[in-house]
XYZ file of C-alpha atoms in Angstrom:
70
model
C -19.015 3.881 23.438
C -19.320 0.532 21.704
C -20.748 0.301 18.190
C -22.712 -2.958 18.007
C -24.408 -2.282 14.678
C -24.118 -5.332 12.451
C -22.519 -4.846 9.052
C -22.913 -7.101 6.037
C -20.509 -7.387 3.134
C -22.189 -4.316 1.641
C -21.528 -2.041 4.638
C -17.960 -3.277 5.024
C -17.337 -2.667 1.327
C -18.683 0.881 1.571
C -16.522 1.541 4.639
C -13.291 0.460 2.924
C -14.347 1.708 -0.534
C -14.296 -1.593 -2.418
C -16.953 -3.796 -4.020
C -18.847 -6.345 -1.856
C -17.308 -9.161 -3.926
C -13.862 -7.975 -2.811
C -14.918 -8.322 0.831
C -16.264 -11.818 0.104
C -12.906 -12.668 -1.427
C -11.114 -11.371 1.682
C -13.226 -13.730 3.802
C -12.665 -16.658 1.438
C -8.890 -16.129 1.719
C -8.936 -15.731 5.510
C -8.199 -11.994 5.445
C -11.390 -10.940 7.230
C -12.105 -11.671 10.899
C -14.633 -14.374 11.717
C -18.217 -13.058 11.647
C -19.653 -11.910 14.973
C -23.038 -13.344 14.015
C -24.556 -15.507 11.322
C -28.259 -15.095 10.617
C -30.014 -17.153 7.996
C -26.624 -18.338 6.753
C -25.428 -14.742 6.169
C -22.400 -13.417 8.065
C -22.445 -10.107 9.936
C -19.739 -8.188 11.787
C -20.005 -5.541 14.477
C -18.938 -2.120 13.204
C -16.265 -2.070 15.950
C -14.891 -5.405 14.732
C -14.559 -4.021 11.204
C -12.954 -0.771 12.368
C -10.401 -2.685 14.450
C -9.636 -4.948 11.480
C -9.201 -1.955 9.161
C -6.867 -0.247 11.642
C -4.680 -3.350 11.865
C -4.453 -4.061 8.126
C -0.985 -3.774 6.578
C -0.671 -0.686 4.437
C -3.611 1.019 6.117
C -3.761 4.466 4.520
C -5.148 6.204 7.595
C -2.258 4.926 9.727
C 0.224 6.104 7.095
C -1.359 9.550 7.000
C -1.283 9.915 10.765
C 2.421 8.984 10.819
C 3.212 11.677 8.272
C 1.423 14.280 10.361
C 3.544 13.587 13.453
């Protein structure tokens, strides 16, 4: 099942447990994928896009945990 809900900086920040300004900084420094949509000049990402990005980030805690469990 595909999750096509659109997330703003606020939802991404809540998902990765940082402040929205941190997510803005990630985008400014090219660390965030390109937005899936821009509406009224505001960027939005599909939830699936964000989850894939989080899973591929270096030092991802959830990947580290799953390795330890193996």
